Coordinates of C-alpha atoms and ligand atoms in Angstrom, one line a residue:
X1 CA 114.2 159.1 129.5
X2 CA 112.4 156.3 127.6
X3 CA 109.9 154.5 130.1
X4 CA 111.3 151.3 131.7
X5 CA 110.4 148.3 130.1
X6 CA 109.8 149.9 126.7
X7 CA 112.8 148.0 125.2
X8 CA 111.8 144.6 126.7
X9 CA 107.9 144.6 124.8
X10 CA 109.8 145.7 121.5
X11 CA 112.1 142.6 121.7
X12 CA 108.5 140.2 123.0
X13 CA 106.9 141.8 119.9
X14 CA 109.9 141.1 117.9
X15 CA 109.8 137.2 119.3
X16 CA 107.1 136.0 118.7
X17 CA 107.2 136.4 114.8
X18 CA 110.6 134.8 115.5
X19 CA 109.6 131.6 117.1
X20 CA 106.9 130.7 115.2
X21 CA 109.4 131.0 112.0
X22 CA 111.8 128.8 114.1
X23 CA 109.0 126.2 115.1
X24 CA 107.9 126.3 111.2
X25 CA 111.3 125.5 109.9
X26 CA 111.5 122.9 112.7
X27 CA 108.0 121.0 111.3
X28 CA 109.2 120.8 107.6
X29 CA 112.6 119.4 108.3
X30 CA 112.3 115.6 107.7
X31 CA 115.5 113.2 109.2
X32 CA 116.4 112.9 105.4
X33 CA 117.3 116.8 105.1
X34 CA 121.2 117.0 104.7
X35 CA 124.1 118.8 103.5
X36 CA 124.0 116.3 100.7
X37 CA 120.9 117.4 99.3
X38 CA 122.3 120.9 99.1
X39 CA 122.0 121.8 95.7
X40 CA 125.5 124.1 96.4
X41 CA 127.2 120.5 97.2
X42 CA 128.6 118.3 94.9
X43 CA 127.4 115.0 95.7
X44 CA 129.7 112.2 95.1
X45 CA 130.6 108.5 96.5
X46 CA 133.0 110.0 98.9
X47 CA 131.2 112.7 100.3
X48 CA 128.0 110.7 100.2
X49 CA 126.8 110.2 104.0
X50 CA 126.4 106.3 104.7
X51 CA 125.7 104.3 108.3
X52 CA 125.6 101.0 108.4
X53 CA 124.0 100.0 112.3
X54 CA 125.1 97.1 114.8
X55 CA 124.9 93.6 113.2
X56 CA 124.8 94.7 109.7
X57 CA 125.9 91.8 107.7
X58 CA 129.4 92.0 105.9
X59 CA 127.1 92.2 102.7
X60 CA 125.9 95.7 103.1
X61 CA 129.3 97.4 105.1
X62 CA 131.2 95.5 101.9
X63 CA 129.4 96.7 98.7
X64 CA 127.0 99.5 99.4
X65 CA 127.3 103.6 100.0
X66 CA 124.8 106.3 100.4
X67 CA 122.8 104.2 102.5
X68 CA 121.7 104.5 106.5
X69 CA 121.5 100.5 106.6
X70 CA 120.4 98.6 110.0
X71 CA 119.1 95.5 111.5
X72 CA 115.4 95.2 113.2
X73 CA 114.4 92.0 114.0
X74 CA 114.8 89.8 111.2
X75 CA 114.6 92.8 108.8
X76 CA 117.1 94.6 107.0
X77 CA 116.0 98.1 106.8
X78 CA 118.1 100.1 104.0
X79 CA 116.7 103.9 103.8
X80 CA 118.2 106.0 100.8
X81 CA 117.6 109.8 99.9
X82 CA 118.2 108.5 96.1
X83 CA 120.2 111.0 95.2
X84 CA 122.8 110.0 92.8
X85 CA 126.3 110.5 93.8
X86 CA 127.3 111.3 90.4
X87 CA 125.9 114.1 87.6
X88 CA 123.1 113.8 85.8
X89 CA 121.1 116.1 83.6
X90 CA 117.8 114.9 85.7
X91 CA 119.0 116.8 88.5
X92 CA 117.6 120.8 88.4
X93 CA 119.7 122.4 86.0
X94 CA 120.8 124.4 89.4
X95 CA 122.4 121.7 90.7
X96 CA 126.4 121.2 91.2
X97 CA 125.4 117.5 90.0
X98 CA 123.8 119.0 87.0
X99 CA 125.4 118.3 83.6
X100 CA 124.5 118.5 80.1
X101 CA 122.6 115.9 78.2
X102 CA 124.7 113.3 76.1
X103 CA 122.7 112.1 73.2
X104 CA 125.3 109.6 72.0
X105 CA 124.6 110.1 68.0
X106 CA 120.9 111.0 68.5
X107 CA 119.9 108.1 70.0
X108 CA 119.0 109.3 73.1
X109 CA 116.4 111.7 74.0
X110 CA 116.0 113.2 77.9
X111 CA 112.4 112.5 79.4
X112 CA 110.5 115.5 80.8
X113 CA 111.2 114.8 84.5
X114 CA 113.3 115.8 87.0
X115 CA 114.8 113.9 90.0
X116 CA 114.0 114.8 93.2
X117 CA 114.8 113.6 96.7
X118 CA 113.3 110.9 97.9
X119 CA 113.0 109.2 101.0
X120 CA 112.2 105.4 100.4
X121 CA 112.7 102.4 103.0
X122 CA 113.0 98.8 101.9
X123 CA 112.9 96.2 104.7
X124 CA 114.5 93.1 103.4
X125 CA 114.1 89.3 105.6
X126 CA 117.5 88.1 106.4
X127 CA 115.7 84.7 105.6
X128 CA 113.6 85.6 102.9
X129 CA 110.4 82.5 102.2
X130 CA 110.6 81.2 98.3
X131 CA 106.8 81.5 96.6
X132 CA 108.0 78.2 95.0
X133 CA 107.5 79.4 91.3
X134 CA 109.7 79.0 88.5
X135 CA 110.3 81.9 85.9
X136 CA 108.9 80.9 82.9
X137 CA 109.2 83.4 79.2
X138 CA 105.7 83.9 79.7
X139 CA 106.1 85.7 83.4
X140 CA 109.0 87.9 82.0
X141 CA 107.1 89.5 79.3
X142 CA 108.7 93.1 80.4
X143 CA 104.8 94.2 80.5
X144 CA 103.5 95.1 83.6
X145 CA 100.2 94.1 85.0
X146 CA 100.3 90.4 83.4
X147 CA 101.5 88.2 86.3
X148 CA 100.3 88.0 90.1
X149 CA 104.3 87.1 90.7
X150 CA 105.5 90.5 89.2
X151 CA 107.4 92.6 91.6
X152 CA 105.1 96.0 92.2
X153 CA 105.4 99.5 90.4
X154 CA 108.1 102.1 91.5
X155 CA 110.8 101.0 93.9
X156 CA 111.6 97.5 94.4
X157 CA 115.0 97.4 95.2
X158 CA 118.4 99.6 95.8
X159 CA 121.3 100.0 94.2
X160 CA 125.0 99.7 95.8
X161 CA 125.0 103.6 95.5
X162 CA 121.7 103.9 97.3
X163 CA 119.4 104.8 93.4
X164 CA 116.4 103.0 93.3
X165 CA 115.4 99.6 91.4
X166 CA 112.4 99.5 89.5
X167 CA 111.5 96.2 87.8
X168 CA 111.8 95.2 84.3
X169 CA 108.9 97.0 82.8
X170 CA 107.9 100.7 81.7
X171 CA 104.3 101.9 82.8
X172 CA 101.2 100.3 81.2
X173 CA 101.5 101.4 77.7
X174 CA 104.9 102.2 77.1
X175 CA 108.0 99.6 76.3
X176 CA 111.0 98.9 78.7
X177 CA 113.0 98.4 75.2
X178 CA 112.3 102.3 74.0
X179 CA 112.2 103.8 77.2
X180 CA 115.7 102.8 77.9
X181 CA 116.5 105.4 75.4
X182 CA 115.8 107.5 78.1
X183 CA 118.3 106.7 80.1
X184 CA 121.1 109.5 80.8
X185 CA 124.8 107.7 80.6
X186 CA 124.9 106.1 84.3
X187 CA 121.7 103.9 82.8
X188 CA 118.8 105.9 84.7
X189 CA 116.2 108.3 84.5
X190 CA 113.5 109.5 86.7
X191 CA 109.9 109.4 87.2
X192 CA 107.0 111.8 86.7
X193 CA 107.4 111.8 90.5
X194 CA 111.0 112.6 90.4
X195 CA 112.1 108.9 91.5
X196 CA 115.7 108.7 89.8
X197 CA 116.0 104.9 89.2
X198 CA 117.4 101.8 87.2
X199 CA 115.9 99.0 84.9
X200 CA 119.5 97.6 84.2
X201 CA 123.4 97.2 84.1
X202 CA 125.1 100.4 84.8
X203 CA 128.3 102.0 85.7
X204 CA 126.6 103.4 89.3
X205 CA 126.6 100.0 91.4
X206 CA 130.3 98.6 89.9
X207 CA 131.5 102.2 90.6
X208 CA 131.0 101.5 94.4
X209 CA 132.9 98.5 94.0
X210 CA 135.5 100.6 92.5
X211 CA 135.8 103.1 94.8
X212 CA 135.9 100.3 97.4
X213 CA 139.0 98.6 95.5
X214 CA 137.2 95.3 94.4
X215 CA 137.0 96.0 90.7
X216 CA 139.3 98.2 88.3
X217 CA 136.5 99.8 85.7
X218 CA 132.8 100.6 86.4
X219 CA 131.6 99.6 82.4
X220 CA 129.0 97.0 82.6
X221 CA 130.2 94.0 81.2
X222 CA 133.8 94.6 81.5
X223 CA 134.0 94.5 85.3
X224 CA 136.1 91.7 87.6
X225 CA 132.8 91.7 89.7
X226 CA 129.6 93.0 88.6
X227 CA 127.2 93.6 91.8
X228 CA 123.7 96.0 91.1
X229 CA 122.0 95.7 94.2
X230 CA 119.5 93.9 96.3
X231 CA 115.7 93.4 95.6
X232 CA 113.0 94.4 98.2
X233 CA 112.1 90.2 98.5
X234 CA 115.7 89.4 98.8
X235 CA 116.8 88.8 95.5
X236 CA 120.5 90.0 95.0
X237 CA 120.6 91.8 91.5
X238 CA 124.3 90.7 89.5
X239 CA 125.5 91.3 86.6
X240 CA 128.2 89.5 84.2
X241 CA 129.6 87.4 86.9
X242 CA 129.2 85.1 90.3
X243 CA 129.6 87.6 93.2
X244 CA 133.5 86.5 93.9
X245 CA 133.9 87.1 89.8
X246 CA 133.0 83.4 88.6
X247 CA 131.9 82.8 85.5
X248 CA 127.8 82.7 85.7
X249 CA 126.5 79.0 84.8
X250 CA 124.3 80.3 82.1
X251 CA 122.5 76.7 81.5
X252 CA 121.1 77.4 84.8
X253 CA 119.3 80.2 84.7
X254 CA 115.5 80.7 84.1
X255 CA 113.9 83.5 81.9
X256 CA 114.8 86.9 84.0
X257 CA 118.6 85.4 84.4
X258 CA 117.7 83.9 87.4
X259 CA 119.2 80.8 89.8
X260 CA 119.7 79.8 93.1
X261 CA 123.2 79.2 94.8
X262 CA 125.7 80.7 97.7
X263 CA 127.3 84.1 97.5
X264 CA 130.6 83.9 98.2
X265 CA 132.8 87.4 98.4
X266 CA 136.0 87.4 96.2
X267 CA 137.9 86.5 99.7
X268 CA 135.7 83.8 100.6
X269 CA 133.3 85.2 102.8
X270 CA 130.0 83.4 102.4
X271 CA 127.2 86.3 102.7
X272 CA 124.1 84.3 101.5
X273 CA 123.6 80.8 101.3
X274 CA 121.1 79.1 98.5
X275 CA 119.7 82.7 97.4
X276 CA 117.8 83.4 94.6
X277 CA 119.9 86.1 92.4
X278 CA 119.0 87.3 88.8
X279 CA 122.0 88.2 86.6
X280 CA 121.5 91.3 84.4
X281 CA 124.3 91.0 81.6
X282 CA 123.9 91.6 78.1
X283 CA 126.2 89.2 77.0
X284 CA 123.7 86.1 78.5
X285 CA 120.4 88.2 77.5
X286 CA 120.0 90.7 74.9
X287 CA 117.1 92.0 77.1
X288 CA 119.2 92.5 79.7
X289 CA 117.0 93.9 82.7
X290 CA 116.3 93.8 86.2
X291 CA 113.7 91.1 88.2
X292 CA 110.1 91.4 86.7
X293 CA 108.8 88.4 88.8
X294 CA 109.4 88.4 93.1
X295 CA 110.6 85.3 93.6
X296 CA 110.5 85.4 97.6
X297 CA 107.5 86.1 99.4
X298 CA 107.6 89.4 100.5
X299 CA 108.2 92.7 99.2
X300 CA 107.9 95.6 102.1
X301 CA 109.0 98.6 100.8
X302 CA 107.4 102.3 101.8
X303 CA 108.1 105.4 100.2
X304 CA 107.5 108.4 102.9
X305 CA 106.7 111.5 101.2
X306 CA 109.5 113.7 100.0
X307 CA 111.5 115.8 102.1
Ligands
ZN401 ZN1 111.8 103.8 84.5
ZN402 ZN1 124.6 83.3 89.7

């Protein structure tokens, strides 16, 4: 007959190996670790999660997916995993999201990156403070580095399908207008630090508004609406139209496609009144990009480190 106990120390010597695996797993899981950033998962706009907290203006529970949206104080805070909801050959080729390059005649050419998860948190003022400038050619030279009014490097603002917004310009050195070659067909690519993210138009943002019923096709330029996303200052990012589908008063707008005025919904619902929004259309501006110069005052963005 085995001594009593015996069993009991082989399961304590077994345990403790056990829980220090357990509390290890435990310190490495960040809040932003999901089934959607399961590489077995297919990540789309309906399986995307999104929460949108009390008092979230009509704006956000309208137009955007993919984001964990909420009110604190007179902040918006929108935090986003960046993941696209949609395939891309930037994701790791093992990846359910992962797809083949599209060159499109030889024009295009994939960068050396790889998009990653991120875990970025923009906190935009519900009553955002003008700087009192006025965009002038010289300020949107698509060069970064040349104006104390630029918006910063990396992540400035977020896309209706929770992607990031970078500015207007490529990194010192390179040109926006060669990078965009670049760009896989939803109009992105990532950074060396695996940030997936936009400079311009593309079928991402309008196919939220799609899949929400507002618009009948996701091509830039050809949609009833054309929404991108919001800026980190506040500036809402459009495209071809007026946010209820207008026409855009083009006489208006300053050098980055930029003017002030309400934001009406298609249905009449007034979400901002007298806001600065840019419109990115290539049928206005050849260079048809997002904000290169923060027109509000503050820009509060923090990117924690990957998950
Ligand atoms: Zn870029
Ligand atoms: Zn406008």
């Amino acid at each position: 007959m085995a001594p009593p106990g015996f069993p009991v120390r082989r399961v304590v010597a077994l345990g403790v190996p056990m829980l220090f695996s357990v509390l290890l797993q435990a310190c490495v899981t960040s809040p932003f670790d999901s089934a959607e950033s399961d590489d077995t998962t297919l990540r789309q706009l309906d399986t995307c999660s999104s929460s949108f907290g009390d008092g979230v203006p009509a704006f956000y529970t309208t137009y955007f997916r993919c984001v964990d949206v909420s009110v604190d104080g007179d902040d918006l805070v929108l935090a986003s995993t960046d993941l696209p909801p949609h395939p891309s050959p930037y994701y790791e080729t093992a990846s359910e999201n992962w797809e083949a390059w599209d060159d499109r005649g030889g024009e295009y050419h994939q960068n050396p990156n790889t998009l990653t998860a991120q875990a970025f948190v923009l906190r935009i003022p519900s009553a955002p403070v003008a700087k009192g400038i006025v965009v002038t050619e010289d300020m949107r030279d698509l060069t970064m580095l040349t104006s104390l009014d630029e918006f910063p490097g990396g992540t400035i603002g977020i896309a209706l399908d929770g992607v990031s917004l970078y500015n207007a310009t490529a990194a010192p050195g390179d040109d926006i207008r060669e990078e965009q070659y670049t760009f896989d067909t939803w109009s992105a690519h990532p950074s060396p630090d695996g940030a997936y993210h936009h400079h311009s138009p593309n079928p991402g943002g309008l196919a939220v508004l799609e899949a929400n019923g507002l618009v009948s096709t996701h091509v830039p330029g050809e949609a009833e609406i054309e929404l991108y996303g919001i800026a980190c200052d506040g500036t809402v990012v459009l495209g071809c139209t007026e946010l209820d589908g207008g026409a855009v008063a083009t006489e208006e707008l300053d050098a980055q496609g930029g003017h002030v005025g309400d934001l009406r919904g298609a249905d009449g619902t007034l979400h901002f009144a007298a806001r600065y929004h840019t419109h990115m259309c290539a049928a206005i501006d050849a260079d048809a990009f997002t904000p290169e110069i923060q027109y509000y005052n503050r820009c509060t963005v923090s990117s924690a480190v990957a998950p």
